[in-house]
Amino acid sequence: MSNRTGTAYALTTFARVQRHREDELEDYLAALPRGSASPLARIGVLHLSRLHLVRELVFQGPNQRHRDLLRHGHLVFTATFNGEPGDFLENLRTSVPECDEWWGRCVGYPGRDDRGAFAAWVRSLQVDTSLFQSPIPTTTVEEVREVTALRERVIDFAVAAQGLDAASLQARFRESF
Amino acid sequence: MPSYPLDLPRREVTASAIELSDIQGGVLRAYTMPAAAYLFLRIKDVAKACRLLERTLPKVMTAEPWTTPPTTAMNVALTYSGLARLGLPDDVLASFPEAFREGMAARAEHLGDRGPSSPDTWDVRDADVLVTVYATDSAGLDAALAEVMSQDLEDGVEPVYLQLALDRPSGQDQFGSADGLSQPALTGTGVEGRPGDGLPDGRGGWRDVAVGEVLLGYPDEDGSLPAAPLRPFDRNGTFVVVRKLHTDVAAFNRLLVAEDYPGGPELLAAKILGRWPDGTPLALSPERPDPAIAGDPSRVNNFSYGEDPQGLRCPVGSHVRRVNPRDSEGFFSGRLSNRHRIVRRGRAYGAPMEPGRTDDDGVERGLVFVSFQADIWRQFETIQSLWIEDGNPFCLGADKDPLVGGNDAPRSTMKIPGRPPYFVRPVPRLVTTRGGAYLYQPSMGALAYLASLA
Amino acid sequence: MTEAGLAGRPVPRPRRVVTGGNTTGRMTALTLFTPIRAPWVRLLRAAFRVAPHLPIRTHIIQFNFIKFVRWTVVDSLDDEQLRYSYLFFESNFDGPWQHYIDAFAYVIPRDIRAVWGRGIDFPYPPPAEPLKAWIARNSLEGGTYYCAHEELSTRQIQSAIAVSEAFHVFEAEAATMSADQFAAAWEQFLSDQQAHL
């Protein structure tokens, strides 16, 4: 299934923005907190997410015979996470009320009260990913944190253990790990 | 970094197809004069400054070949504020690249100039013009500088900062190491590079670097003319990075003694730099210096890292390997390092420290780092912010360059590959930025144009 | 909607300049949305279906600075009449995008041509600079961007995974060793894993 690689899932969605609300939506997205303060940080299984508007299509130059001019702005929401999309959407619905702010400015958004309606609406926005690749297709966010922390501890120990005799080294290892 | 140790024969010079008479000297071919004065100026009165520039023009050294080496030379470069002050049209000013327009101080965060290296602490940061004077010795420099300063400045410009510099006769840097041996061999300049000066040619040999990587108006490594400002600044000019780098030699000496490195302090110093003090590359002779290599221009820079991917000979994180990765792993036989070369023309300042001394002697010493490149962001800033202030391109995570990186964190680390590997921690801060600027060094024609503006 | 069809309608507002919405920590999300010429849409779809089974995966992933990358062929958007299908591309990598493009342009230019070369006026690499100009024109940079491990590079994560796996093996094997055996085994572990430490 092209939306997946390993246990990772790539969700790609496009939602039509309500007329004349593109600027305020753009401003809202630009003002969202970043990093660990981002509303999306509340979803533990989420590796990456991007929210942005497509308001016009870039004209490629004189060899483009037809020019597509968009009538509306479209909100792109992409998410990369491990696990099932159904679980992810439920997590999104319950943990990220900010959905009401960005999808609330789009056409047809049913709100977050009804689990089924929310999930169905987001699914209706989905375009299947054609190709999805990663060098870490089965590593979860939690695992990334664990292995990173362990590596730090291993290096810390390696530094501290330099020059120790065998007995001290082993004793220290047993204390540290 | 010194130009090169005096006991190495100089690079051969032959005829060139580049407009040498329109290019300022010292870029394509290094001056051999070890003494230099960096005179930073501010423009006070534009008309008077233009008159001064006009009078000075005949004294600016060009890149034309000499038969007898000159005993003095002088060159002129301007910052963005200097160009703006002279009254260039808005569209011309806007055509200069963003990094240059912002200036080095404004980009401190990107360059890792924080904490002790922050621009707040700098001796020099805001200037309009840099006049660099070269001479064969200090006495000659004093005389040449006196002549420049005695010019009737007529309140056109005023000095903001003066930095004197003098390379050691041995060519060694403040840490007692032979850095600065590697300079890019540029196509068509008439200066023959040594093997290893150029780029890996994919067949175990070397080819010259396209001169457009340094000089605007000539094809670069991508095969086209580099992005350049509008005329007359689109040709025969180059961008200059100047950084006053204070070196804490005592801390370096302390590090060598305090670390219980199994290979000993001399080897530790070599592992940090990537060369032995005499210039022998670790890549060629990992266990001891080799005068036969160090004294041979066809060998001293003729090495690559393809056979040493793990860095068991020359650590992946050593200084010379970071700033010029050649064909290191991850750079695809040099294809991803070829566009990040720079020409270095700096000089040491301050009296050398007594060898091996581990306490501060109170003497200010360091390096006036000077580099020339066609694109400050792609060339200098990539080396500084991606290769020196970070380790990720080398699979070294966030580890910084052990010699020149901003190592302040208690967990600053240098990994020395080996069986087993050795970890130097903490790596102390050895180099601190004390000033600098981004400048543009115009062609002779562009200098004349600037002089005519007012 | 073609230009002719818009005769008499208000001129669309000029594009607001938005930047920076596609970077966070070490990460950059290069996002492109570019037209695909009609004859090639089916071929591109087929190529994507086959790609996971081809070396193309190693071609892209070999660079060790991409965390996740996706391509989506978009045939339609809600209440729009598009003459083209569009290729939506989102690549999440660590480092400046210009260096990322150098990697594509100088190391795997044929793969790049194969995927985007069916677009319009696509500047075939090498050289790299016209390709960077094309990407700069097409890069979608507004909005917001989140990465759960934004300060970690792909290489750091891969190294951590390798070290952790090897460490667990070492820890288990070392549990019953004498001090001398342990010291030798620890040295061996460090030597074997040093590229990741």
Coordinates of C-alpha atoms in Angstrom, one line a residue, chain B residues 220-224 310 312 330 332 335-336 339-340 377-378 382 386 390-399 415-421 423, chain C residues 26 62-65 94-96 98-99 102-103 106-108 126-130 132 153-156 159 187-188 190-192 194-197:
Chain B
D220 CA 32.7 27.9 -12.1
E221 CA 32.5 24.3 -11.1
D222 CA 28.8 24.1 -12.2
G223 CA 29.9 25.1 -15.7
S224 CA 28.4 28.5 -15.9
Q310 CA 36.9 5.4 9.1
L312 CA 42.0 5.5 11.4
G330 CA 29.5 11.1 2.1
F332 CA 30.9 11.1 -3.4
R335 CA 31.4 15.8 -6.0
L336 CA 29.8 17.3 -2.9
R339 CA 32.0 23.7 -4.8
H340 CA 33.1 24.7 -1.3
W377 CA 27.4 31.6 1.6
R378 CA 28.2 28.6 -0.5
T382 CA 29.3 26.2 4.4
L386 CA 28.3 23.1 8.5
D390 CA 28.8 21.0 13.2
G391 CA 29.8 17.4 12.6
N392 CA 26.8 16.0 10.9
P393 CA 28.2 15.9 7.3
F394 CA 30.9 13.6 8.7
C395 CA 28.6 11.5 10.8
L396 CA 29.9 13.2 13.9
G397 CA 26.6 14.5 15.2
A398 CA 27.0 17.9 16.7
D399 CA 30.8 17.6 17.4
K415 CA 36.5 11.2 18.6
I416 CA 39.8 9.9 17.4
P417 CA 39.2 6.7 15.5
G418 CA 41.4 3.7 16.5
R419 CA 41.3 0.3 17.9
P420 CA 39.8 1.3 20.3
P421 CA 38.7 4.8 19.6
F423 CA 37.4 10.4 23.0
Chain C
R26 CA 17.8 21.1 11.6
Q62 CA 22.0 6.6 0.2
F63 CA 22.3 10.3 1.0
N64 CA 21.7 9.7 4.7
F65 CA 20.1 13.1 5.1
D94 CA 18.5 17.9 7.5
G95 CA 20.6 20.7 6.1
P96 CA 20.3 23.5 3.6
Q98 CA 20.8 23.9 -1.8
H99 CA 23.3 21.3 -0.7
D102 CA 23.8 19.4 -5.2
A103 CA 23.6 15.8 -4.1
Y106 CA 25.8 15.8 -9.1
V107 CA 25.3 12.3 -7.9
I108 CA 22.0 11.0 -9.2
P126 CA 23.9 18.8 -14.1
P127 CA 24.5 21.7 -13.9
A128 CA 23.0 22.3 -10.5
E129 CA 22.3 26.1 -10.5
P130 CA 19.4 26.2 -13.0
K132 CA 18.2 25.3 -7.8
S153 CA 19.9 14.5 12.0
T154 CA 19.1 11.4 10.0
R155 CA 22.6 10.2 10.6
Q156 CA 22.4 10.8 14.3
S159 CA 23.9 5.9 14.4
E187 CA 37.3 -2.5 23.5
Q188 CA 36.0 -4.7 20.7
L190 CA 34.0 0.3 20.9
S191 CA 36.2 -0.5 17.9
D192 CA 33.3 -2.1 16.0
Q194 CA 33.2 3.6 16.5
A195 CA 31.7 4.9 13.2
H196 CA 28.4 5.4 15.2
L197 CA 29.8 6.8 18.4

